Amino acid sequence: MSADLSPTRTAAIVLLVIAMMAALAAAFVTPFLSWLDRPGFSAADLQMPMEWAHDGVSYRADFAMAGWCGLQVTTEVLSPPERKAESREWSLIMRELGDATLLVAPEAPMGLPAALVTRSRQGEEFVHTCRTGTGDTCSPSERGSAIIPIPAELTEHAEAILEDLHAQIRHCRSAI
């Protein structure tokens, strides 16, 4: 038995490998392209950064997408300085978030007209980070509970904004 392959057999093996690679590529191109065509959820949509005042306290909020599935959220107390410790800075991994909650005034925190409050999926609190205005680590229950303000002029669209966030979270959980 010869260890050498005939040219015809070699060509057949090469063509078979090429056909298998093409089939694999075709099977993964459509899901990959739909994954890239992810739903939009951005700071520009929420008119961030945003400043407001409530009960003598001035706040500033901002958020940004970190890559496709990271979320950076900041709520900063601007004044009075003695309340600076109430500021929060979250870094969240969206695939580890559960569904967010929409709160509207008067239930919305910090005197906001409306806000989205994220939450961690069960047992995933430690994949997120949260720091207070003094640099301390937030409690585990606060780590995945970021507050994303919705400006007054967008409150009528709050449900749609919540659905966009949920779509982004689902998208981040999906495999390519």
Tab-separated table of C-alpha atoms in Angstrom:
chain	number	residue	atom	x	y	z
A	1	MET	CA	0.000	0.000	0.000
A	2	SER	CA	1.454	3.284	-1.059
A	3	ALA	CA	1.559	6.271	1.318
A	4	ASP	CA	1.392	8.641	-1.647
A	5	LEU	CA	-1.961	9.952	-2.775
A	6	SER	CA	-2.799	10.219	-6.432
A	7	PRO	CA	-3.267	13.742	-7.807
A	8	THR	CA	-6.947	13.026	-8.407
A	9	ARG	CA	-7.488	11.885	-4.842
A	10	THR	CA	-5.562	14.898	-3.459
A	11	ALA	CA	-7.680	17.271	-5.548
A	12	ALA	CA	-10.871	15.577	-4.335
A	13	ILE	CA	-9.797	15.953	-0.683
A	14	VAL	CA	-8.901	19.623	-1.212
A	15	LEU	CA	-12.253	20.294	-2.902
A	16	LEU	CA	-14.084	18.484	-0.108
A	17	VAL	CA	-12.315	20.604	2.518
A	18	ILE	CA	-13.117	23.788	0.564
A	19	ALA	CA	-16.782	22.757	0.247
A	20	MET	CA	-16.989	22.029	3.978
A	21	MET	CA	-15.435	25.401	4.835
A	22	ALA	CA	-17.862	27.176	2.478
A	23	ALA	CA	-20.820	25.380	4.086
A	24	LEU	CA	-19.615	26.334	7.568
A	25	ALA	CA	-19.081	29.939	6.516
A	26	ALA	CA	-22.566	30.112	4.971
A	27	ALA	CA	-24.094	28.658	8.134
A	28	PHE	CA	-22.460	31.306	10.315
A	29	VAL	CA	-22.567	34.399	8.082
A	30	THR	CA	-26.307	35.090	8.429
A	31	PRO	CA	-26.401	34.828	12.257
A	32	PHE	CA	-23.188	36.842	12.510
A	33	LEU	CA	-24.522	39.614	10.270
A	34	SER	CA	-27.794	39.763	12.202
A	35	TRP	CA	-25.785	39.899	15.435
A	36	LEU	CA	-23.859	42.869	14.058
A	37	ASP	CA	-27.148	44.553	13.142
A	38	ARG	CA	-27.909	44.992	16.811
A	39	PRO	CA	-30.643	47.233	18.184
A	40	GLY	CA	-29.722	50.765	19.089
A	41	PHE	CA	-29.447	52.032	22.626
A	42	SER	CA	-27.242	55.061	23.045
A	43	ALA	CA	-26.524	58.095	25.163
A	44	ALA	CA	-27.512	60.319	22.244
A	45	ASP	CA	-30.981	58.740	22.223
A	46	LEU	CA	-31.396	59.719	25.877
A	47	GLN	CA	-29.851	63.169	25.418
A	48	MET	CA	-26.989	62.430	27.812
A	49	PRO	CA	-25.260	63.860	29.722
A	50	MET	CA	-28.116	65.324	31.711
A	51	GLU	CA	-28.263	67.637	34.732
A	52	TRP	CA	-31.180	68.271	37.103
A	53	ALA	CA	-31.905	69.368	40.672
A	54	HIS	CA	-34.224	67.924	43.293
A	55	ASP	CA	-34.724	68.921	46.949
A	56	GLY	CA	-31.659	71.184	46.976
A	57	VAL	CA	-29.343	68.582	45.397
A	58	SER	CA	-27.842	69.025	41.931
A	59	TYR	CA	-27.169	65.882	39.871
A	60	ARG	CA	-25.426	64.983	36.650
A	61	ALA	CA	-25.945	61.681	34.844
A	62	ASP	CA	-24.209	60.106	31.891
A	63	PHE	CA	-23.898	56.721	30.332
A	64	ALA	CA	-22.025	55.150	27.476
A	65	MET	CA	-21.842	51.846	25.723
A	66	ALA	CA	-18.468	50.203	26.292
A	67	GLY	CA	-18.073	48.108	23.189
A	68	TRP	CA	-21.297	46.387	22.184
A	69	CYS	CA	-22.268	44.829	25.481
A	70	GLY	CA	-20.756	46.915	28.238
A	71	LEU	CA	-22.606	49.750	29.895
A	72	GLN	CA	-21.011	52.576	31.892
A	73	VAL	CA	-23.493	54.574	33.983
A	74	THR	CA	-22.704	57.537	36.244
A	75	THR	CA	-24.973	59.503	38.536
A	76	GLU	CA	-22.987	62.268	40.197
A	77	VAL	CA	-24.018	64.589	43.005
A	78	LEU	CA	-22.708	68.020	41.992
A	79	SER	CA	-23.826	69.877	45.105
A	80	PRO	CA	-23.912	70.096	48.040
A	81	PRO	CA	-20.407	68.644	48.454
A	82	GLU	CA	-21.289	66.808	51.671
A	83	ARG	CA	-23.585	64.530	49.629
A	84	LYS	CA	-20.849	63.536	47.149
A	85	ALA	CA	-20.780	59.992	48.625
A	86	GLU	CA	-24.236	59.435	47.094
A	87	SER	CA	-22.692	59.537	43.599
A	88	ARG	CA	-22.445	56.197	41.805
A	89	GLU	CA	-20.401	54.895	38.904
A	90	TRP	CA	-21.432	51.522	37.466
A	91	SER	CA	-19.705	49.284	34.960
A	92	LEU	CA	-22.152	46.618	33.810
A	93	ILE	CA	-21.883	43.575	31.578
A	94	MET	CA	-25.174	43.581	29.704
A	95	ARG	CA	-25.384	39.823	29.119
A	96	GLU	CA	-25.456	39.413	32.913
A	97	LEU	CA	-28.366	41.814	33.420
A	98	GLY	CA	-31.958	40.819	33.965
A	99	ASP	CA	-34.834	42.888	32.646
A	100	ALA	CA	-34.729	46.526	33.675
A	101	THR	CA	-37.606	48.289	35.384
A	102	LEU	CA	-39.177	51.556	34.295
A	103	LEU	CA	-40.010	53.900	37.164
A	104	VAL	CA	-41.896	57.145	36.629
A	105	ALA	CA	-42.464	60.039	39.016
A	106	PRO	CA	-43.119	59.942	41.908
A	107	GLU	CA	-41.535	56.443	42.184
A	108	ALA	CA	-38.485	57.384	40.080
A	109	PRO	CA	-35.380	58.018	42.219
A	110	MET	CA	-33.723	61.412	42.755
A	111	GLY	CA	-36.776	63.390	41.643
A	112	LEU	CA	-36.479	62.173	38.047
A	113	PRO	CA	-39.492	62.248	35.737
A	114	ALA	CA	-38.618	58.660	34.716
A	115	ALA	CA	-35.711	56.253	35.040
A	116	LEU	CA	-34.658	52.798	33.976
A	117	VAL	CA	-33.272	50.715	36.836
A	118	THR	CA	-31.181	47.741	35.789
A	119	ARG	CA	-30.777	44.595	37.845
A	120	SER	CA	-28.365	41.695	37.829
A	121	ARG	CA	-29.422	38.257	36.805
A	122	GLN	CA	-29.655	35.918	39.790
A	123	GLY	CA	-26.210	35.358	41.294
A	124	GLU	CA	-24.387	37.602	38.820
A	125	GLU	CA	-23.956	40.672	41.057
A	126	PHE	CA	-20.201	40.202	41.291
A	127	VAL	CA	-19.484	40.530	37.562
A	128	HIS	CA	-20.532	44.192	37.696
A	129	THR	CA	-18.671	46.970	39.456
A	130	CYS	CA	-19.997	49.981	41.306
A	131	ARG	CA	-18.135	52.766	43.106
A	132	THR	CA	-19.504	55.495	45.326
A	133	GLY	CA	-18.533	59.150	45.073
A	134	THR	CA	-15.889	58.542	47.754
A	135	GLY	CA	-14.357	55.618	45.848
A	136	ASP	CA	-15.806	52.877	48.048
A	137	THR	CA	-17.253	49.707	46.553
A	138	CYS	CA	-21.045	49.599	46.508
A	139	SER	CA	-22.937	46.852	48.272
A	140	PRO	CA	-23.539	43.654	46.233
A	141	SER	CA	-27.223	44.516	45.856
A	142	GLU	CA	-26.299	47.892	44.285
A	143	ARG	CA	-23.729	46.552	41.798
A	144	GLY	CA	-26.161	45.628	39.043
A	145	SER	CA	-28.776	48.268	39.911
A	146	ALA	CA	-27.770	51.240	37.810
A	147	ILE	CA	-30.131	54.186	37.441
A	148	ILE	CA	-30.450	55.489	33.876
A	149	PRO	CA	-32.374	58.798	33.874
A	150	ILE	CA	-34.902	59.573	31.180
A	151	PRO	CA	-35.318	63.298	30.487
A	152	ALA	CA	-38.776	64.842	30.899
A	153	GLU	CA	-39.123	65.444	27.157
A	154	LEU	CA	-38.678	61.700	26.505
A	155	THR	CA	-41.020	60.304	29.167
A	156	GLU	CA	-43.742	59.643	26.597
A	157	HIS	CA	-41.235	57.356	24.844
A	158	ALA	CA	-40.053	55.656	28.050
A	159	GLU	CA	-41.658	52.279	27.229
A	160	ALA	CA	-39.965	52.230	23.819
A	161	ILE	CA	-36.626	53.144	25.416
A	162	LEU	CA	-37.098	50.306	27.918
A	163	GLU	CA	-37.807	47.896	25.046
A	164	ASP	CA	-34.636	49.093	23.258
A	165	LEU	CA	-32.625	48.362	26.406
A	166	HIS	CA	-34.227	44.909	26.753
A	167	ALA	CA	-33.480	44.183	23.084
A	168	GLN	CA	-29.844	45.186	23.616
A	169	ILE	CA	-29.598	42.947	26.709
A	170	ARG	CA	-31.121	39.992	24.801
A	171	HIS	CA	-28.780	40.681	21.923
A	172	CYS	CA	-25.770	40.629	24.216
A	173	ARG	CA	-26.891	37.289	25.675
A	174	SER	CA	-27.233	35.670	22.253
A	175	ALA	CA	-24.403	33.656	20.792
A	176	ILE	CA	-22.897	34.744	17.520
